[in-house]
């Protein structure tokens, strides 16, 4: 049996989809499961055991008929028995319909239901991982959603251990902070960046109460300016820049606490079980974080992440 999943979105969306893939593999252990994701999200599958092959297609690009035709050819050549998609664009449903795959699963959407043989209800009010998991109803699988989980390669764990030694982090552990400087989100009108000066106030308070506990900044491809600004007043801050998702997950797993905004590292922190405090502005914490001990979302009262007071964050840190 060959199964295809079309999973538009970034790395965070892929991580939230892992429980669905995991349980699909449990029900069909001999099946080959492939995914088609955007190029920017391919690296997420370094920490996923449930997928056989990762193909890429830029769903958000201005794709022409030739682009869709090429993708259609790739899908047809592989002769899939079933396919499901997270995408809610009519073009994605049409694409699956044109493949001729016998079982096609997607969310109910009025007239677009014609594209799917097994449409399922779309319940957007719930935690996103649970919403994605509902697609399994199209396979006749009706079980509770598992918790997020990833499998970190041994080599990445060893890298993280070496990184901690290089940063001279003692055995007491460290606090990891990710500022989430996402240019893509900003380009879409979604501001998820917490101001540097407010992060610095949080750092100052932690320094006063726990002077021996190292604070490590997580530096991604877009975080260079943020890290530089953070270190202007705090030269003793440490910086780590994992080069892939596996190393990032290993570094997060070694932390005592993850402080972050709504981002892919936030989902990884949940998956590896690191206590997490995440800040939310325009996005909704109850849809992006599970109701789970050790995971706390702080929602801005105004919808602007900058309006979250550092004192509110600190109350959660010392209270939890």
Short mmCIF file of C-alpha atoms in Angstrom, two decimals:
data_model
loop_
_atom_site.label_atom_id
_atom_site.label_comp_id
_atom_site.label_asym_id
_atom_site.label_seq_id
_atom_site.Cartn_x
_atom_site.Cartn_y
_atom_site.Cartn_z
CA UNK A 1 0.00 0.00 0.00
CA UNK A 2 1.30 3.47 -0.88
CA UNK A 3 -0.04 6.59 0.85
CA UNK A 4 0.63 10.22 -0.03
CA UNK A 5 0.18 13.28 2.21
CA UNK A 6 0.23 16.82 0.87
CA UNK A 7 1.36 19.05 3.74
CA UNK A 8 1.62 22.75 2.84
CA UNK A 9 3.10 25.06 5.46
CA UNK A 10 6.30 25.52 7.39
CA UNK A 11 8.28 23.34 9.77
CA UNK A 12 5.80 23.94 12.59
CA UNK A 13 2.96 22.53 10.50
CA UNK A 14 4.99 19.42 9.76
CA UNK A 15 5.75 18.81 13.44
CA UNK A 16 2.07 19.21 14.30
CA UNK A 17 1.30 16.63 11.60
CA UNK A 18 3.75 14.02 12.98
CA UNK A 19 1.18 12.35 15.32
CA UNK A 20 -1.11 11.80 12.33
CA UNK A 21 1.68 10.19 10.32
CA UNK A 22 2.78 8.10 13.30
CA UNK A 23 -0.65 6.62 13.92
CA UNK A 24 -1.19 6.04 10.20
CA UNK A 25 2.04 4.02 10.19
CA UNK A 26 0.87 2.06 13.23
CA UNK A 27 -2.36 1.05 11.47
CA UNK A 28 -0.60 0.30 8.17
CA UNK A 29 2.91 -0.84 9.23
CA UNK A 30 3.76 -2.24 5.78
CA UNK A 31 2.63 0.89 3.92
CA UNK A 32 4.99 3.28 2.19
CA UNK A 33 4.14 6.82 3.26
CA UNK A 34 5.40 9.78 1.25
CA UNK A 35 4.85 13.49 1.85
CA UNK A 36 4.94 16.50 -0.43
CA UNK A 37 5.99 19.65 1.43
CA UNK A 38 7.28 23.11 0.67
CA UNK A 39 11.08 23.27 0.21
CA UNK A 40 11.49 25.33 3.41
CA UNK A 41 9.89 22.54 5.47
CA UNK A 42 11.73 19.49 4.13
CA UNK A 43 14.29 19.51 6.94
CA UNK A 44 11.58 18.73 9.53
CA UNK A 45 11.58 15.08 8.48
CA UNK A 46 15.06 14.55 9.87
CA UNK A 47 13.30 13.82 13.17
CA UNK A 48 10.34 11.82 11.81
CA UNK A 49 10.41 8.02 11.51
CA UNK A 50 7.05 7.55 9.83
CA UNK A 51 7.85 8.78 6.32
CA UNK A 52 9.63 6.92 3.53
CA UNK A 53 10.26 9.78 1.11
CA UNK A 54 9.94 13.57 1.21
CA UNK A 55 9.11 15.34 -2.05
CA UNK A 56 8.93 19.10 -2.46
CA UNK A 57 6.58 21.53 -4.18
CA UNK A 58 6.18 25.22 -3.46
CA UNK A 59 2.43 25.38 -2.88
CA UNK A 60 2.50 29.14 -2.25
CA UNK A 61 4.45 30.06 -5.36
CA UNK A 62 2.77 31.40 -8.48
CA UNK A 63 2.63 28.00 -10.08
CA UNK A 64 1.58 27.67 -13.69
CA UNK A 65 -0.09 24.79 -15.48
CA UNK A 66 3.31 23.30 -16.29
CA UNK A 67 4.28 23.21 -12.60
CA UNK A 68 1.07 21.45 -11.61
CA UNK A 69 1.41 19.18 -14.62
CA UNK A 70 4.88 18.08 -13.53
CA UNK A 71 3.67 17.41 -9.99
CA UNK A 72 0.69 15.48 -11.32
CA UNK A 73 3.02 13.32 -13.36
CA UNK A 74 5.21 12.55 -10.36
CA UNK A 75 2.18 11.51 -8.29
CA UNK A 76 0.68 9.35 -11.02
CA UNK A 77 3.96 7.55 -11.67
CA UNK A 78 4.07 6.39 -8.04
CA UNK A 79 0.61 4.80 -8.17
CA UNK A 80 -0.61 5.73 -4.71
CA UNK A 81 -3.55 3.88 -3.18
CA UNK A 82 -4.62 6.75 -0.92
CA UNK A 83 -3.88 10.43 -0.45
CA UNK A 84 -4.76 13.11 2.08
CA UNK A 85 -4.12 16.82 2.21
CA UNK A 86 -4.05 19.59 4.80
CA UNK A 87 -4.42 22.16 2.04
CA UNK A 88 -7.75 23.93 1.81
CA UNK A 89 -7.20 25.62 -1.53
CA UNK A 90 -9.47 24.40 -4.31
CA UNK A 91 -6.41 23.88 -6.54
CA UNK A 92 -4.99 21.24 -4.18
CA UNK A 93 -8.28 19.35 -4.13
CA UNK A 94 -8.49 19.54 -7.92
CA UNK A 95 -4.94 18.24 -8.20
CA UNK A 96 -5.75 15.18 -6.10
CA UNK A 97 -8.92 14.55 -8.10
CA UNK A 98 -6.90 14.64 -11.32
CA UNK A 99 -4.44 12.04 -10.00
CA UNK A 100 -7.13 9.39 -10.07
CA UNK A 101 -6.07 8.07 -6.64
CA UNK A 102 -8.87 5.80 -5.41
CA UNK A 103 -9.11 7.16 -1.85
CA UNK A 104 -8.75 10.93 -1.50
CA UNK A 105 -9.11 12.55 1.92
CA UNK A 106 -9.46 16.24 2.74
CA UNK A 107 -11.50 18.68 4.78
CA UNK A 108 -15.15 19.30 3.99
CA UNK A 109 -15.59 22.54 2.07
CA UNK A 110 -18.92 22.66 0.30
CA UNK A 111 -18.60 22.19 -3.45
CA UNK A 112 -14.94 21.16 -3.07
CA UNK A 113 -16.10 17.95 -1.36
CA UNK A 114 -16.50 16.60 -4.89
CA UNK A 115 -12.72 16.35 -5.13
CA UNK A 116 -12.55 13.94 -2.18
CA UNK A 117 -13.91 10.45 -1.76
CA UNK A 118 -13.67 10.70 2.05
CA UNK A 119 -14.17 14.31 3.24
CA UNK A 120 -13.86 14.92 6.98
CA UNK A 121 -15.21 17.76 9.17
CA UNK A 122 -12.95 20.79 9.60
CA UNK A 123 -12.84 21.77 13.29
CA UNK A 124 -10.64 24.85 13.46
CA UNK A 125 -11.43 25.66 17.09
CA UNK A 126 -9.21 22.88 18.46
CA UNK A 127 -5.47 22.34 18.88
CA UNK A 128 -3.97 22.19 15.37
CA UNK A 129 -2.40 18.75 15.87
CA UNK A 130 -5.86 17.40 16.72
CA UNK A 131 -7.38 19.14 13.71
CA UNK A 132 -4.81 17.50 11.43
CA UNK A 133 -5.36 14.17 13.16
CA UNK A 134 -9.04 14.28 12.18
CA UNK A 135 -7.94 13.40 8.64
CA UNK A 136 -7.46 9.83 9.85
CA UNK A 137 -11.25 9.58 10.02
CA UNK A 138 -11.08 9.30 6.26
CA UNK A 139 -9.20 6.03 6.75
CA UNK A 140 -11.75 4.83 9.28
CA UNK A 141 -9.29 5.41 12.13
CA UNK A 142 -11.04 6.98 15.12
CA UNK A 143 -8.59 7.11 18.04
CA UNK A 144 -7.29 9.92 20.29
CA UNK A 145 -4.38 11.93 18.94
CA UNK A 146 -0.98 11.03 20.37
CA UNK A 147 1.24 13.70 21.89
CA UNK A 148 3.86 15.38 19.73
CA UNK A 149 7.07 13.36 19.57
CA UNK A 150 10.25 13.39 17.52
CA UNK A 151 13.17 11.02 17.14
CA UNK A 152 16.47 12.84 17.46
CA UNK A 153 19.41 11.09 15.70
CA UNK A 154 22.23 9.98 17.99
CA UNK A 155 24.71 12.11 16.07
CA UNK A 156 22.64 15.21 16.79
CA UNK A 157 22.47 14.41 20.51
CA UNK A 158 26.26 14.07 20.51
CA UNK A 159 26.55 17.40 18.71
CA UNK A 160 24.40 19.09 21.36
CA UNK A 161 26.50 17.61 24.15
CA UNK A 162 29.67 18.91 22.48
CA UNK A 163 28.02 22.30 21.97
CA UNK A 164 27.18 22.57 25.66
CA UNK A 165 30.80 21.80 26.54
CA UNK A 166 32.02 24.38 24.04
CA UNK A 167 29.70 26.98 25.58
CA UNK A 168 30.98 25.97 29.03
CA UNK A 169 27.51 25.16 30.31
CA UNK A 170 27.62 23.46 33.73
CA UNK A 171 25.55 20.43 34.70
CA UNK A 172 22.83 22.63 36.24
CA UNK A 173 21.56 23.22 32.69
CA UNK A 174 20.46 26.38 30.92
CA UNK A 175 17.54 28.52 29.80
CA UNK A 176 17.06 28.74 26.04
CA UNK A 177 15.48 31.84 24.47
CA UNK A 178 14.23 32.10 20.90
CA UNK A 179 13.11 35.51 19.69
CA UNK A 180 11.38 34.25 16.55
CA UNK A 181 12.46 36.89 14.04
CA UNK A 182 10.32 35.61 11.17
CA UNK A 183 10.47 37.77 8.04
CA UNK A 184 8.00 35.46 6.31
CA UNK A 185 5.38 36.05 9.02
CA UNK A 186 5.99 39.80 8.86
CA UNK A 187 5.56 39.74 5.08
CA UNK A 188 2.14 38.17 5.68
CA UNK A 189 1.20 40.89 8.17
CA UNK A 190 1.73 38.67 11.23
CA UNK A 191 4.02 40.23 13.83
CA UNK A 192 5.28 37.55 16.22
CA UNK A 193 8.47 39.36 17.28
CA UNK A 194 8.77 40.33 20.94
CA UNK A 195 10.75 43.58 21.47
CA UNK A 196 14.42 43.23 22.40
CA UNK A 197 14.16 45.68 25.29
CA UNK A 198 11.47 43.53 26.91
CA UNK A 199 13.50 40.35 26.45
CA UNK A 200 16.39 42.16 28.12
CA UNK A 201 14.25 42.99 31.15
CA UNK A 202 13.38 39.31 31.47
CA UNK A 203 17.06 38.39 31.21
CA UNK A 204 17.99 40.94 33.89
CA UNK A 205 15.47 39.49 36.33
CA UNK A 206 16.65 35.92 35.70
CA UNK A 207 20.23 37.08 36.23
CA UNK A 208 19.33 38.60 39.59
CA UNK A 209 17.48 35.53 40.86
CA UNK A 210 19.59 32.80 39.23
CA UNK A 211 23.03 34.34 38.55
CA UNK A 212 24.71 30.96 37.94
CA UNK A 213 22.17 29.65 35.45
CA UNK A 214 23.39 30.15 31.85
CA UNK A 215 21.08 31.80 29.34
CA UNK A 216 21.50 30.67 25.74
CA UNK A 217 20.12 32.50 22.71
CA UNK A 218 18.87 30.38 19.85
CA UNK A 219 20.17 31.81 16.59
CA UNK A 220 18.36 30.83 13.42
CA UNK A 221 18.93 32.09 9.86
CA UNK A 222 17.00 35.31 10.58
CA UNK A 223 18.10 35.94 14.17
CA UNK A 224 21.54 37.54 13.74
CA UNK A 225 20.36 41.11 14.39
CA UNK A 226 18.23 40.00 17.34
CA UNK A 227 21.13 38.14 18.95
CA UNK A 228 23.47 41.08 18.44
CA UNK A 229 20.96 43.48 20.01
CA UNK A 230 20.38 41.15 22.97
CA UNK A 231 24.11 40.93 23.68
CA UNK A 232 24.72 44.67 23.64
CA UNK A 233 23.74 44.93 27.31
CA UNK A 234 24.43 41.31 28.27
CA UNK A 235 27.81 40.16 26.99
CA UNK A 236 27.65 37.00 29.09
CA UNK A 237 24.77 35.56 27.07
CA UNK A 238 25.67 32.46 25.10
CA UNK A 239 24.60 31.74 21.51
CA UNK A 240 23.90 28.46 19.74
CA UNK A 241 23.16 28.09 16.03
CA UNK A 242 22.13 24.49 15.20
CA UNK A 243 22.39 23.84 11.48
CA UNK A 244 19.45 21.45 11.17
CA UNK A 245 16.26 20.37 12.92
CA UNK A 246 17.87 17.37 14.61
CA UNK A 247 20.56 19.42 16.30
CA UNK A 248 18.01 22.08 17.19
CA UNK A 249 15.76 19.48 18.84
CA UNK A 250 18.73 18.05 20.77
CA UNK A 251 19.74 21.49 22.03
CA UNK A 252 16.17 22.24 23.11
CA UNK A 253 15.91 18.86 24.84
CA UNK A 254 18.92 19.73 27.00
CA UNK A 255 17.41 22.98 28.29
CA UNK A 256 15.74 23.45 31.66
CA UNK A 257 13.28 25.92 30.15
CA UNK A 258 12.39 27.20 26.69
CA UNK A 259 11.26 30.84 26.37
CA UNK A 260 10.00 31.66 22.91
CA UNK A 261 7.38 33.13 20.66
CA UNK A 262 5.01 31.13 18.46
CA UNK A 263 7.51 29.34 16.20
CA UNK A 264 8.82 26.00 14.97
CA UNK A 265 11.24 25.70 17.94
CA UNK A 266 8.21 26.05 20.22
CA UNK A 267 6.65 22.92 18.70
CA UNK A 268 9.97 21.07 19.01
CA UNK A 269 10.15 22.03 22.69
CA UNK A 270 6.71 20.52 23.24
CA UNK A 271 7.74 17.39 21.31
CA UNK A 272 10.93 16.77 23.33
CA UNK A 273 9.25 17.52 26.65
CA UNK A 274 11.15 20.66 27.66
CA UNK A 275 9.15 23.02 29.93
CA UNK A 276 8.01 25.80 27.65
CA UNK A 277 6.66 29.33 28.01
CA UNK A 278 5.57 30.81 24.69
CA UNK A 279 4.35 34.30 23.85
CA UNK A 280 1.43 34.88 21.49
CA UNK A 281 0.18 38.02 19.79
CA UNK A 282 -1.95 37.67 16.64
CA UNK A 283 -1.99 33.86 16.77
CA UNK A 284 -3.95 31.82 19.34
CA UNK A 285 -2.20 29.85 22.05
CA UNK A 286 -5.07 27.39 22.57
CA UNK A 287 -4.84 26.32 18.92
CA UNK A 288 -1.06 25.99 18.79
CA UNK A 289 -0.21 24.55 22.22
CA UNK A 290 -1.59 21.41 23.86
CA UNK A 291 -3.30 21.45 27.23
CA UNK A 292 -0.33 19.84 28.96
CA UNK A 293 1.56 20.33 32.19
CA UNK A 294 4.79 22.22 31.66
CA UNK A 295 3.54 24.02 28.55
CA UNK A 296 2.29 27.58 29.02
CA UNK A 297 1.06 30.10 26.48
CA UNK A 298 0.90 33.80 27.32
CA UNK A 299 -1.67 35.52 25.11
CA UNK A 300 -1.45 39.24 24.49
CA UNK A 301 -4.63 40.99 25.71
CA UNK A 302 -4.56 43.25 22.64
CA UNK A 303 -3.44 40.86 19.91
CA UNK A 304 -0.07 42.65 19.73
CA UNK A 305 2.76 40.55 21.10
CA UNK A 306 4.67 43.70 22.07
CA UNK A 307 1.93 44.49 24.61
CA UNK A 308 2.81 41.49 26.78
CA UNK A 309 4.50 42.89 29.87
CA UNK A 310 7.83 41.37 30.94
CA UNK A 311 6.36 41.12 34.45
CA UNK A 312 3.69 38.75 33.12
CA UNK A 313 6.35 36.51 31.63
CA UNK A 314 8.42 36.59 34.80
CA UNK A 315 5.40 35.68 36.93
CA UNK A 316 4.96 32.59 34.80
CA UNK A 317 8.67 31.72 34.97
CA UNK A 318 8.90 31.86 38.75
CA UNK A 319 5.41 30.54 39.29
CA UNK A 320 5.97 27.43 37.16
#
